[in-house]
Coordinates of C-alpha atoms in Angstrom, one line a residue:
Chain A
M1 CA 16.8 13.2 94.0
Q2 CA 17.0 14.3 97.5
I3 CA 20.6 14.9 98.9
A4 CA 21.6 16.7 101.7
L5 CA 24.9 18.9 102.8
V6 CA 27.1 18.5 105.4
G7 CA 29.5 21.4 106.5
I8 CA 27.1 25.0 105.7
G9 CA 30.7 27.4 105.4
K10 CA 31.5 29.7 102.6
I11 CA 32.1 27.1 100.0
A12 CA 28.7 25.7 100.2
V13 CA 27.1 29.0 100.6
D14 CA 28.8 30.4 97.5
Q15 CA 28.4 27.2 95.5
H16 CA 27.1 24.1 96.4
V17 CA 23.6 25.9 97.7
P18 CA 23.0 27.7 94.3
S19 CA 24.2 24.8 92.2
I20 CA 21.8 22.2 94.1
A21 CA 19.1 24.9 93.7
A22 CA 19.4 25.3 90.1
S23 CA 19.7 21.5 89.2
P24 CA 17.1 19.7 87.8
D25 CA 18.3 16.7 89.3
W26 CA 18.8 17.5 93.0
E27 CA 16.7 18.9 95.6
L28 CA 17.8 19.9 98.9
A29 CA 16.5 18.0 101.3
A30 CA 18.4 18.5 104.9
T31 CA 21.9 20.1 106.3
V32 CA 24.2 19.1 108.7
S33 CA 26.5 21.9 109.9
R34 CA 27.3 23.0 113.5
H35 CA 26.4 26.6 113.0
G36 CA 25.3 27.4 109.2
T37 CA 21.3 26.3 108.2
V38 CA 20.0 27.2 104.5
E39 CA 16.5 29.1 104.9
G40 CA 13.5 26.4 104.5
V41 CA 15.8 23.5 104.8
A42 CA 15.7 20.8 107.9
A43 CA 18.8 21.4 109.4
Y44 CA 20.8 19.4 111.6
T45 CA 24.2 19.6 113.7
Q46 CA 25.1 15.4 113.9
L47 CA 25.3 13.7 110.7
S48 CA 24.2 10.5 112.6
E49 CA 20.7 12.2 113.7
M50 CA 20.1 13.4 109.7
L51 CA 20.9 9.8 108.2
D52 CA 18.3 8.4 111.1
A53 CA 15.8 10.8 110.6
H54 CA 16.1 10.9 106.6
P55 CA 16.5 7.1 105.2
E56 CA 15.1 9.1 102.2
I57 CA 17.8 10.9 101.6
R58 CA 20.1 8.7 99.4
V59 CA 22.9 10.8 98.7
V60 CA 25.3 13.1 100.8
S61 CA 27.9 15.7 99.8
L62 CA 30.6 16.4 102.1
C63 CA 32.2 20.3 102.2
V64 CA 33.5 20.4 105.3
P65 CA 37.4 20.7 105.7
P66 CA 39.6 17.8 104.7
V67 CA 40.3 16.8 108.3
P68 CA 37.2 15.8 109.5
R69 CA 35.8 14.4 106.0
F70 CA 36.8 10.9 106.7
A71 CA 34.5 9.8 109.3
L72 CA 31.8 11.6 107.8
A73 CA 32.1 9.8 104.6
A74 CA 32.4 6.4 106.6
E75 CA 29.3 7.3 108.6
A76 CA 27.1 8.1 105.5
I77 CA 28.6 5.1 103.7
R78 CA 27.9 2.7 106.3
A79 CA 24.7 3.6 106.2
G80 CA 24.6 3.0 102.8
R81 CA 24.3 6.4 101.2
H82 CA 25.7 7.5 97.8
V83 CA 28.5 10.1 98.8
M84 CA 30.2 13.4 96.7
L85 CA 33.4 15.0 98.5
E86 CA 34.4 18.3 97.8
K87 CA 38.2 18.7 96.9
P88 CA 40.7 17.5 98.4
P89 CA 38.8 14.2 98.8
G90 CA 40.3 13.7 102.3
A91 CA 43.3 14.7 104.6
T92 CA 45.2 11.6 103.8
L93 CA 45.8 9.3 100.6
S94 CA 45.5 6.1 102.6
E95 CA 41.6 7.3 103.9
C96 CA 40.9 7.6 100.3
H97 CA 42.0 4.6 99.4
T98 CA 40.2 3.1 102.5
L99 CA 36.9 5.1 101.8
E100 CA 36.9 3.9 98.3
A101 CA 37.5 0.2 99.5
L102 CA 34.0 0.9 101.8
A103 CA 32.3 2.3 99.0
R104 CA 32.6 -0.7 96.7
Q105 CA 31.9 -3.0 100.0
H106 CA 28.5 -1.2 100.4
R107 CA 28.0 -0.3 97.0
V108 CA 27.4 2.9 96.7
T109 CA 28.8 5.7 94.7
L110 CA 31.5 7.6 95.5
Y111 CA 32.6 10.9 93.8
A112 CA 35.7 12.5 94.7
S113 CA 35.0 16.1 93.2
W114 CA 37.4 18.1 91.5
H115 CA 35.3 21.6 90.7
S116 CA 38.1 23.1 88.4
R117 CA 38.0 20.0 86.1
E118 CA 34.5 21.4 85.1
A119 CA 36.0 25.1 84.4
A120 CA 34.4 26.1 80.9
M121 CA 37.4 25.4 78.6
V122 CA 39.2 22.2 80.0
P123 CA 37.9 19.7 77.8
A124 CA 38.6 21.8 74.7
A125 CA 42.2 22.3 75.7
K126 CA 42.2 18.4 76.6
A127 CA 40.9 17.8 72.9
W128 CA 43.5 20.0 71.4
L129 CA 46.2 18.9 73.6
A130 CA 45.3 15.3 72.6
D131 CA 47.9 14.7 69.6
K132 CA 50.2 17.4 69.9
K133 CA 54.2 16.9 71.1
L134 CA 54.6 19.5 74.4
T135 CA 57.7 21.5 74.3
R136 CA 57.1 23.4 77.6
F137 CA 53.9 23.5 80.2
T138 CA 54.0 26.4 82.8
V139 CA 51.3 26.9 85.3
T140 CA 51.0 30.3 87.3
W141 CA 48.6 30.1 90.0
K142 CA 48.6 33.1 92.0
E143 CA 46.0 34.6 94.4
D144 CA 45.3 36.7 97.4
V145 CA 44.7 34.2 100.0
R146 CA 43.2 37.4 102.1
R147 CA 40.6 37.6 99.5
W148 CA 39.4 33.8 99.0
H149 CA 39.7 32.2 102.4
P150 CA 39.1 34.8 104.8
G151 CA 39.1 33.6 108.2
Q152 CA 39.5 29.5 107.0
A153 CA 42.1 29.2 110.1
W154 CA 42.6 25.3 108.9
I155 CA 44.3 26.1 105.8
W156 CA 47.1 27.1 107.8
Q157 CA 47.3 24.0 109.9
P158 CA 48.9 20.4 109.2
G159 CA 46.8 18.9 106.3
G160 CA 45.7 21.9 105.4
L161 CA 47.5 22.4 102.4
G162 CA 48.4 26.0 102.2
V163 CA 48.5 27.3 98.4
F164 CA 48.1 23.9 97.5
D165 CA 44.7 24.1 98.4
P166 CA 44.1 26.4 95.3
G167 CA 47.4 24.4 93.5
I168 CA 45.4 21.2 93.9
N169 CA 42.8 23.0 91.4
A170 CA 45.7 23.7 89.0
L171 CA 47.2 19.7 89.3
S172 CA 43.2 18.8 88.9
I173 CA 43.3 20.5 85.3
V174 CA 46.8 19.5 84.3
T175 CA 46.3 16.1 84.8
E176 CA 43.0 16.4 83.2
I177 CA 44.4 17.7 79.9
L178 CA 47.8 16.2 79.8
P179 CA 47.6 13.0 77.8
D180 CA 51.2 11.9 79.3
P181 CA 52.4 11.6 83.1
I182 CA 54.4 13.6 84.8
H183 CA 55.6 13.0 88.2
L184 CA 57.4 16.1 90.7
T185 CA 61.5 16.1 90.4
A186 CA 62.0 19.2 92.7
A187 CA 60.1 21.5 94.7
T188 CA 60.4 24.9 97.1
L189 CA 58.1 25.3 99.7
E190 CA 57.6 28.5 101.4
V191 CA 56.4 28.3 104.8
P192 CA 55.6 31.3 107.1
E193 CA 57.3 31.2 110.1
N194 CA 54.3 30.9 112.3
C195 CA 52.5 28.8 110.0
Q196 CA 52.6 24.8 109.1
A197 CA 51.4 24.9 105.8
P198 CA 53.3 26.6 102.7
I199 CA 52.0 30.1 101.2
G200 CA 54.0 29.5 97.7
A201 CA 55.7 26.7 96.3
Q202 CA 57.9 26.3 93.0
L203 CA 57.6 22.8 91.3
A204 CA 59.4 21.3 88.8
F205 CA 58.0 18.0 86.9
A206 CA 59.5 15.1 84.6
H207 CA 57.9 14.7 81.4
P208 CA 58.6 12.4 78.6
T209 CA 58.9 15.5 75.7
A210 CA 58.7 18.9 77.8
Q211 CA 59.9 21.1 80.7
V212 CA 57.0 21.1 83.1
D213 CA 57.1 23.7 85.9
M214 CA 54.4 25.3 88.1
V215 CA 54.5 28.5 90.6
F216 CA 51.7 28.6 93.1
D217 CA 51.7 31.6 95.5
W218 CA 48.9 33.3 97.8
R219 CA 50.9 36.5 98.1
Q220 CA 49.0 38.0 95.2
T221 CA 47.4 41.3 95.5
G222 CA 45.5 43.2 92.8
D223 CA 45.5 41.2 89.4
Q224 CA 44.4 37.3 90.3
T225 CA 46.6 35.0 87.8
W226 CA 45.3 31.2 87.4
E227 CA 46.9 30.3 83.9
I228 CA 48.2 27.4 82.1
E229 CA 50.3 27.8 78.9
A230 CA 51.2 24.8 76.8
E231 CA 54.0 25.3 74.2
T232 CA 53.8 22.4 71.5
T233 CA 55.4 21.8 68.0
Q234 CA 52.1 22.7 66.8
G235 CA 51.7 26.2 68.8
T236 CA 51.0 27.5 71.9
L237 CA 47.7 27.3 74.4
K238 CA 46.5 28.9 77.0
L239 CA 44.3 28.3 79.6
L240 CA 43.4 31.4 81.2
D241 CA 41.0 32.2 84.3
G242 CA 41.5 29.0 86.0
G243 CA 40.2 27.1 82.9
A244 CA 37.2 29.5 81.9
R245 CA 39.1 30.9 78.8
L246 CA 41.1 29.4 76.0
Q247 CA 43.1 30.8 73.8
I248 CA 45.2 29.3 70.6
D249 CA 48.3 31.1 69.4
G250 CA 46.5 34.2 70.8
S251 CA 43.2 33.8 69.2
E252 CA 40.1 33.8 72.0
Q253 CA 38.1 30.1 71.2
G254 CA 34.5 30.7 71.9
E255 CA 32.7 28.7 74.6
D256 CA 29.9 26.3 73.9
A257 CA 26.5 26.5 75.2
D258 CA 27.0 23.9 78.1
A259 CA 30.4 26.1 79.0
L260 CA 28.4 28.6 80.1
K261 CA 26.9 26.3 83.2
G262 CA 29.4 26.5 85.7
E263 CA 31.5 24.5 87.5
Y264 CA 29.6 23.4 90.4
P265 CA 26.4 22.7 88.5
R266 CA 28.5 20.5 86.6
L267 CA 29.6 18.5 89.0
Y268 CA 26.0 18.1 90.4
A269 CA 24.8 16.8 86.9
N270 CA 28.3 14.3 87.2
L271 CA 26.8 13.2 90.5
A272 CA 23.2 12.3 89.3
R273 CA 25.1 10.2 86.4
L274 CA 27.6 8.3 88.7
V275 CA 24.8 7.7 91.2
A276 CA 22.3 6.2 88.4
R277 CA 25.1 4.0 87.1
G278 CA 26.5 3.3 90.6
E279 CA 30.1 4.1 89.7
I280 CA 32.5 5.1 91.8
D281 CA 34.7 8.4 90.7
M282 CA 38.3 8.6 92.8
D283 CA 41.0 10.0 91.0
L284 CA 43.6 10.6 93.2
A285 CA 46.5 12.1 90.9
P286 CA 45.8 15.6 92.0
M287 CA 46.3 14.8 95.5
R288 CA 49.5 12.4 95.0
H289 CA 51.4 15.2 93.3
V290 CA 50.6 17.5 96.0
A291 CA 51.8 14.8 98.9
D292 CA 54.8 14.2 96.6
A293 CA 55.3 17.8 97.2
F294 CA 55.4 17.7 100.8
T295 CA 57.5 14.3 100.6
L296 CA 59.8 15.9 98.0
G297 CA 59.8 19.6 98.9
H298 CA 62.8 21.7 100.2
R299 CA 61.0 23.9 102.7
S300 CA 62.3 27.7 103.5
L301 CA 60.9 29.6 105.9
T302 CA 59.9 33.0 105.3
E303 CA 57.8 35.8 106.8
P304 CA 55.0 35.4 109.4
F305 CA 51.5 35.3 107.8
H306 CA 49.0 37.5 109.7
E307 CA 45.3 37.6 108.6
Chain B
M1 CA 68.7 -16.2 85.9
Q2 CA 72.0 -13.7 84.8
I3 CA 70.8 -10.3 86.9
A4 CA 72.7 -7.1 86.7
L5 CA 73.0 -4.7 90.3
V6 CA 73.1 -1.4 90.0
G7 CA 74.1 1.0 92.3
I8 CA 77.1 -0.4 94.6
G9 CA 76.9 0.9 97.8
K10 CA 76.8 0.0 101.3
I11 CA 73.3 -2.2 101.1
A12 CA 74.4 -3.8 97.8
V13 CA 77.5 -4.9 99.3
D14 CA 76.2 -5.9 102.4
Q15 CA 72.8 -7.7 101.4
H16 CA 72.2 -7.9 97.6
V17 CA 75.7 -9.1 96.5
P18 CA 75.5 -12.0 99.3
S19 CA 72.1 -12.7 98.5
I20 CA 72.5 -13.2 95.1
A21 CA 75.7 -15.3 95.1
A22 CA 74.1 -17.7 97.7
S23 CA 70.9 -18.0 95.8
P24 CA 70.1 -21.3 93.2
D25 CA 68.2 -18.7 91.1
W26 CA 70.6 -15.9 90.2
E27 CA 74.2 -14.9 88.9
L28 CA 75.5 -11.8 89.0
A29 CA 76.7 -10.9 85.7
A30 CA 77.2 -7.1 85.7
T31 CA 77.4 -3.9 88.2
V32 CA 76.8 -0.5 87.2
S33 CA 78.1 2.1 89.4
R34 CA 79.8 5.4 89.5
H35 CA 82.4 3.9 92.1
G36 CA 81.7 0.7 93.6
T37 CA 82.4 -2.6 91.8
V38 CA 82.1 -6.4 92.6
E39 CA 85.4 -8.4 92.2
G40 CA 84.9 -11.0 89.1
V41 CA 81.8 -9.2 87.7
A42 CA 81.8 -6.6 84.6
A43 CA 81.4 -3.2 85.7
Y44 CA 79.8 -0.3 84.1
T45 CA 79.3 3.3 85.0
Q46 CA 76.4 4.0 83.0
L47 CA 73.5 1.8 82.9
S48 CA 73.0 2.2 79.1
E49 CA 76.4 0.8 78.2
M50 CA 76.0 -2.1 80.3
L51 CA 72.1 -2.4 78.8
D52 CA 73.7 -2.5 75.0
A53 CA 76.4 -4.5 76.0
H54 CA 74.4 -7.2 77.2
P55 CA 71.3 -8.0 76.2
E56 CA 71.4 -11.5 77.7
I57 CA 70.7 -10.0 80.9
R58 CA 66.9 -9.7 81.7
V59 CA 66.8 -8.7 85.0
V60 CA 68.1 -5.5 86.7
S61 CA 68.2 -4.8 90.4
L62 CA 68.5 -1.0 91.4
C63 CA 69.6 0.0 95.0
V64 CA 70.3 3.4 94.2
P65 CA 69.0 6.1 96.5
P66 CA 65.1 7.1 95.6
V67 CA 65.9 10.2 93.9
P68 CA 68.0 9.0 90.7
R69 CA 66.0 5.5 90.9
F70 CA 63.1 6.6 88.4
A71 CA 65.1 7.6 85.4
L72 CA 67.5 4.5 85.6
A73 CA 64.1 2.1 86.4
A74 CA 62.8 3.5 83.2
E75 CA 65.7 3.0 81.1
A76 CA 65.7 -0.6 82.0
I77 CA 62.0 -1.1 81.5
R78 CA 62.2 0.5 78.3
A79 CA 65.2 -2.0 77.1
G80 CA 62.3 -4.8 77.9
R81 CA 64.2 -5.5 81.1
H82 CA 62.3 -6.8 84.4
V83 CA 63.5 -4.6 87.3
M84 CA 63.6 -4.5 91.1
L85 CA 63.4 -1.5 93.5
E86 CA 64.9 -1.4 96.8
K87 CA 62.7 0.3 99.2
P88 CA 61.4 2.9 98.9
P89 CA 60.2 2.2 95.2
G90 CA 60.8 5.8 94.4
A91 CA 61.0 9.5 95.4
T92 CA 57.3 10.4 94.2
L93 CA 54.2 8.1 94.6
S94 CA 53.7 9.7 90.8
E95 CA 56.4 8.2 89.6
C96 CA 55.7 4.8 91.1
H97 CA 52.2 4.8 89.4
T98 CA 54.0 5.9 86.0
L99 CA 56.8 3.4 86.2
E100 CA 53.8 0.5 87.0
A101 CA 52.0 1.7 83.9
L102 CA 55.4 1.4 82.0
A103 CA 56.1 -2.3 83.1
R104 CA 52.6 -3.1 82.1
Q105 CA 53.1 -1.6 78.3
H106 CA 56.3 -3.1 77.9
R107 CA 54.9 -6.3 79.6
V108 CA 57.9 -7.1 82.0
T109 CA 57.9 -7.9 85.8
L110 CA 58.1 -5.1 88.1
Y111 CA 58.9 -5.3 91.5
A112 CA 59.0 -3.0 94.3
S113 CA 60.4 -5.2 97.2
W114 CA 60.1 -4.2 101.3
H115 CA 62.7 -6.4 102.7
S116 CA 61.1 -6.2 106.3
R117 CA 58.1 -7.9 105.0
E118 CA 60.5 -10.6 104.7
A119 CA 61.6 -10.8 108.4
A120 CA 61.4 -14.3 109.8
M121 CA 58.6 -14.2 112.0
V122 CA 56.3 -11.5 109.7
P123 CA 54.2 -14.6 108.0
A124 CA 53.4 -16.0 111.6
A125 CA 52.3 -12.5 113.0
K126 CA 49.9 -12.0 110.0
A127 CA 48.7 -15.5 110.5
W128 CA 48.0 -15.2 113.9
L129 CA 46.7 -11.3 114.0
A130 CA 43.7 -12.7 111.0
D131 CA 41.2 -13.4 113.3
K132 CA 41.8 -11.3 116.3
K133 CA 40.1 -8.3 117.4
L134 CA 42.7 -5.3 117.8
T135 CA 42.5 -3.3 121.0
R136 CA 45.8 -1.5 121.0
F137 CA 48.9 -1.4 118.6
T138 CA 52.1 0.2 119.1
V139 CA 55.0 0.4 116.8
T140 CA 58.8 1.4 118.3
W141 CA 61.3 2.1 115.8
K142 CA 64.4 3.4 117.3
E143 CA 68.2 3.2 116.3
D144 CA 71.5 5.1 116.1
V145 CA 71.6 7.4 112.5
R146 CA 75.1 7.1 112.8
R147 CA 75.7 3.5 112.9
W148 CA 73.1 2.6 110.2
H149 CA 73.8 5.5 107.7
P150 CA 77.2 6.2 108.1
G151 CA 78.4 8.9 105.5
Q152 CA 74.9 8.9 103.8
A153 CA 74.3 12.7 103.2
W154 CA 71.0 11.9 101.1
I155 CA 68.8 10.6 103.8
W156 CA 68.8 14.2 104.8
Q157 CA 68.1 15.8 101.8
P158 CA 64.2 16.5 100.4
G159 CA 63.0 12.8 99.2
G160 CA 65.5 11.0 102.0
L161 CA 62.6 10.6 104.1
G162 CA 64.9 11.0 107.1
V163 CA 63.8 8.6 110.0
F164 CA 61.1 7.6 107.7
D165 CA 63.7 5.8 105.6
P166 CA 63.6 3.0 108.4
G167 CA 60.0 3.8 109.4
I168 CA 58.9 3.2 106.1
N169 CA 60.3 -1.0 107.2
A170 CA 57.7 -0.9 109.9
L171 CA 55.1 0.5 108.0
S172 CA 55.7 -2.3 105.3
I173 CA 55.6 -4.8 108.0
V174 CA 52.6 -3.1 109.6
T175 CA 50.4 -3.3 106.2
E176 CA 51.4 -6.7 105.8
I177 CA 49.9 -7.9 108.9
L178 CA 47.5 -5.8 109.5
P179 CA 44.2 -7.2 108.4
D180 CA 42.2 -4.0 108.5
P181 CA 43.6 -0.7 106.8
I182 CA 45.1 2.2 108.9
H183 CA 45.3 6.1 108.1
L184 CA 47.0 8.7 109.4
T185 CA 45.1 11.2 112.0
A186 CA 47.9 13.2 113.2
A187 CA 52.0 13.0 113.2
T188 CA 54.6 15.3 114.7
L189 CA 57.9 15.4 113.1
E190 CA 61.2 16.8 114.5
V191 CA 63.1 17.9 111.9
P192 CA 66.9 18.7 112.9
E193 CA 67.2 23.0 112.2
N194 CA 70.1 22.3 109.2
C195 CA 68.1 19.1 107.5
Q196 CA 64.9 18.9 105.6
A197 CA 64.2 15.3 106.9
P198 CA 62.8 14.1 110.3
I199 CA 65.3 12.8 112.7
G200 CA 62.0 11.9 114.9
A201 CA 58.3 11.1 114.6
Q202 CA 55.2 10.2 116.6
L203 CA 52.3 9.1 114.5
A204 CA 48.6 8.3 115.3
F205 CA 46.2 6.4 113.4
A206 CA 42.8 5.5 112.8
H207 CA 41.9 1.7 112.8
P208 CA 38.2 0.0 113.3
T209 CA 38.5 -1.2 116.6
A210 CA 42.0 -0.2 117.9
Q211 CA 44.4 3.0 119.2
V212 CA 47.4 2.7 116.7
D213 CA 50.8 4.6 117.7
M214 CA 54.2 4.4 116.3
V215 CA 57.4 6.3 117.2
F216 CA 60.4 6.5 115.1
D217 CA 63.5 7.9 116.4
W218 CA 66.8 7.8 115.0
R219 CA 68.4 9.3 118.1
Q220 CA 68.9 5.9 120.3
T221 CA 72.3 5.0 121.4
G222 CA 72.9 1.7 122.9
D223 CA 70.3 -1.0 122.4
Q224 CA 67.9 -0.6 119.4
T225 CA 64.5 -1.1 119.3
W226 CA 62.5 -2.5 116.4
E227 CA 59.1 -3.2 118.3
I228 CA 55.4 -4.1 117.4
E229 CA 53.1 -4.8 120.1
A230 CA 49.7 -6.1 119.3
E231 CA 46.9 -6.1 122.1
T232 CA 43.9 -8.2 121.1
T233 CA 41.1 -9.4 123.4
Q234 CA 42.9 -13.0 123.1
G235 CA 46.4 -11.9 123.8
T236 CA 49.2 -10.1 123.2
L237 CA 51.4 -10.2 120.1
K238 CA 55.2 -8.9 119.9
L239 CA 56.9 -8.9 117.1
L240 CA 60.7 -8.0 118.2
D241 CA 64.4 -7.3 116.3
G242 CA 62.6 -5.9 113.1
G243 CA 60.5 -9.1 113.0
A244 CA 63.2 -11.6 113.3
R245 CA 61.4 -12.8 116.8
L246 CA 57.7 -13.5 117.7
Q247 CA 56.1 -13.9 121.2
I248 CA 52.6 -14.4 121.9
D249 CA 51.9 -14.0 125.6
G250 CA 55.5 -13.7 126.4
S251 CA 56.1 -17.0 125.3
E252 CA 58.9 -17.2 122.5
Q253 CA 58.0 -18.6 119.2
G254 CA 59.8 -20.5 117.0
E255 CA 61.2 -20.3 113.9
D256 CA 60.7 -22.7 111.0
A257 CA 63.5 -23.5 108.6
D258 CA 62.9 -21.5 105.7
A259 CA 62.8 -18.3 108.6
L260 CA 66.6 -18.6 108.9
K261 CA 67.2 -17.6 105.3
G262 CA 66.9 -14.1 105.9
E263 CA 65.3 -11.5 104.4
Y264 CA 67.1 -10.4 101.1
P265 CA 67.8 -13.9 100.0
R266 CA 64.0 -14.2 100.2
L267 CA 63.3 -11.0 98.4
Y268 CA 65.4 -12.6 95.4
A269 CA 63.4 -16.2 95.6
N270 CA 60.4 -13.6 95.4
L271 CA 61.9 -11.8 92.5
A272 CA 62.5 -15.2 90.4
R273 CA 59.0 -16.1 90.9
L274 CA 57.2 -13.0 89.8
V275 CA 59.9 -13.2 86.6
A276 CA 58.7 -16.9 85.9
R277 CA 55.4 -15.9 86.1
G278 CA 55.6 -12.4 84.3
E279 CA 53.9 -10.5 87.4
I280 CA 54.1 -7.3 89.1
D281 CA 54.3 -6.5 92.4
M282 CA 54.4 -3.0 93.2
D283 CA 52.4 -2.5 96.6
L284 CA 52.7 1.4 97.4
A285 CA 51.0 1.3 100.9
P286 CA 54.0 1.8 102.8
M287 CA 55.1 4.9 100.9
R288 CA 51.6 6.0 101.0
H289 CA 51.9 6.3 105.0
V290 CA 55.1 8.1 104.7
A291 CA 53.6 10.4 102.3
D292 CA 50.6 11.2 104.2
A293 CA 53.1 12.1 107.4
F294 CA 54.8 14.7 105.6
T295 CA 51.2 15.9 104.1
L296 CA 49.8 16.0 107.6
G297 CA 52.3 16.0 110.2
H298 CA 53.2 19.5 112.2
R299 CA 57.0 20.0 112.1
S300 CA 58.7 21.1 115.0
L301 CA 62.3 22.2 114.7
T302 CA 65.0 20.5 116.9
E303 CA 68.9 20.7 117.8
P304 CA 70.8 20.3 114.5
F305 CA 72.2 17.1 113.4
H306 CA 76.2 16.5 112.9
E307 CA 77.5 13.2 111.9

């Protein structure tokens, strides 16, 4: 199937383009971007031009930042195209609800993708936790913003989410692997004096049986930490490296062959399946937790951030 | 039907107690509150004691502040009781989703009440707007926090919502009367230096045909303003006094007899109907818009607030 990619920035070049190139399902047939292009692929700067010029391209994948995403997604859906959204699926929860209603109305596929849910050992972690009684659950997501988001000024603006941009990846895994629902009860957001979005966050959640805490931090130099630890009455699970590795009681669990594929190739395999079935996959739970943190969080100002 | 009221504070005394007393459907059979009581009504300080002592009371109405509400609501639902929630229905969207799932599981009624939707002229405004093309839509919600929230320190804390406590009333009317969905595109939140919650907010929304703006302000002395103005290609609608009065092209529209009943009596009539039918009414749209404003809003610090 032919697909168009909208927003040729860092994440498109690093992940989307190679994943589409390696996929048996997809052919990259056009790009839309103010500046970016992909060699050998028809390039447009306006979505409307691409949609008009290529009625044969039935699927559009959006990797622009969240704030401009709604208008582009709505335009593609109104033009009868299936749409995949990078995470988070929008700048607001309300626009995601509107978009889902629009996709139902136009009978097209809409896929709110969460790439971290496709990390290699997430399914195994979910399966292991399914019948365990949780007593303590800790998420530690600490990375260096300068290393992962060079020059991305929008992440510090309203709607850019700050440290919740990676934090929502953790939340997308958590909401996938935990059998019981959680909800935020308290949060502290550390916001640099010269920014609108937090650089650090500490979150406490209610859960039927466990104490649940999360720490997100964008000031981590040296080793980067993306870990989830689940203590249960029948042992302890650790998801390491953002879900790529799994330990049960300290013992490393093997990967299966499919796990080697990588997150974005699996997203595009999911997209092919959703389009074939005419389905919508728009799980907003990770984004709801982020909105809850912005609503309920206690803000403290911290030292200015300069890239 | 017998009903118990949890949280005997200002809103309970001003609205819930007299509305229940005047209702043909309800009898106030017990209260639960740390300090407040209602003369002649069995008083408890713990919900669990009341639930144990009164298995015959099948319905519980919660008018505690949003932050402690979830635990009380979940306890009542797990005890098989029907539950009505004051607005907003919780401190987080996620807990509201969890609560709704719990109510379905226990087959009880759950009612997220929005009292402003029951203002006298809201149904007439909704009916008039249903077939009009909107060109401009403006909400002005300006009141004096000192007059309406004396001594309520929780409104300034995280989760207290600040000026969105009244603003969510406007949003509950807007989401009821507008036929098309809106979503926030930009917001400024003015937060007093010594508070966590905003005292003023300016909001801009996307709509299929109209420019939509809202101003919420808690610093209004003198005349209080709760107005919604809708310009359409077929005339202008004004909802005044929080929905109690309606003008079409400047001409005052008459109230019908039922409109004289008042907001809270209508909420309790709705509750009686929902319980009789075994239904859940948990519309989170107003709260989603508030969460969107906290997520997407640009914060500016303003002068400290002292009551």
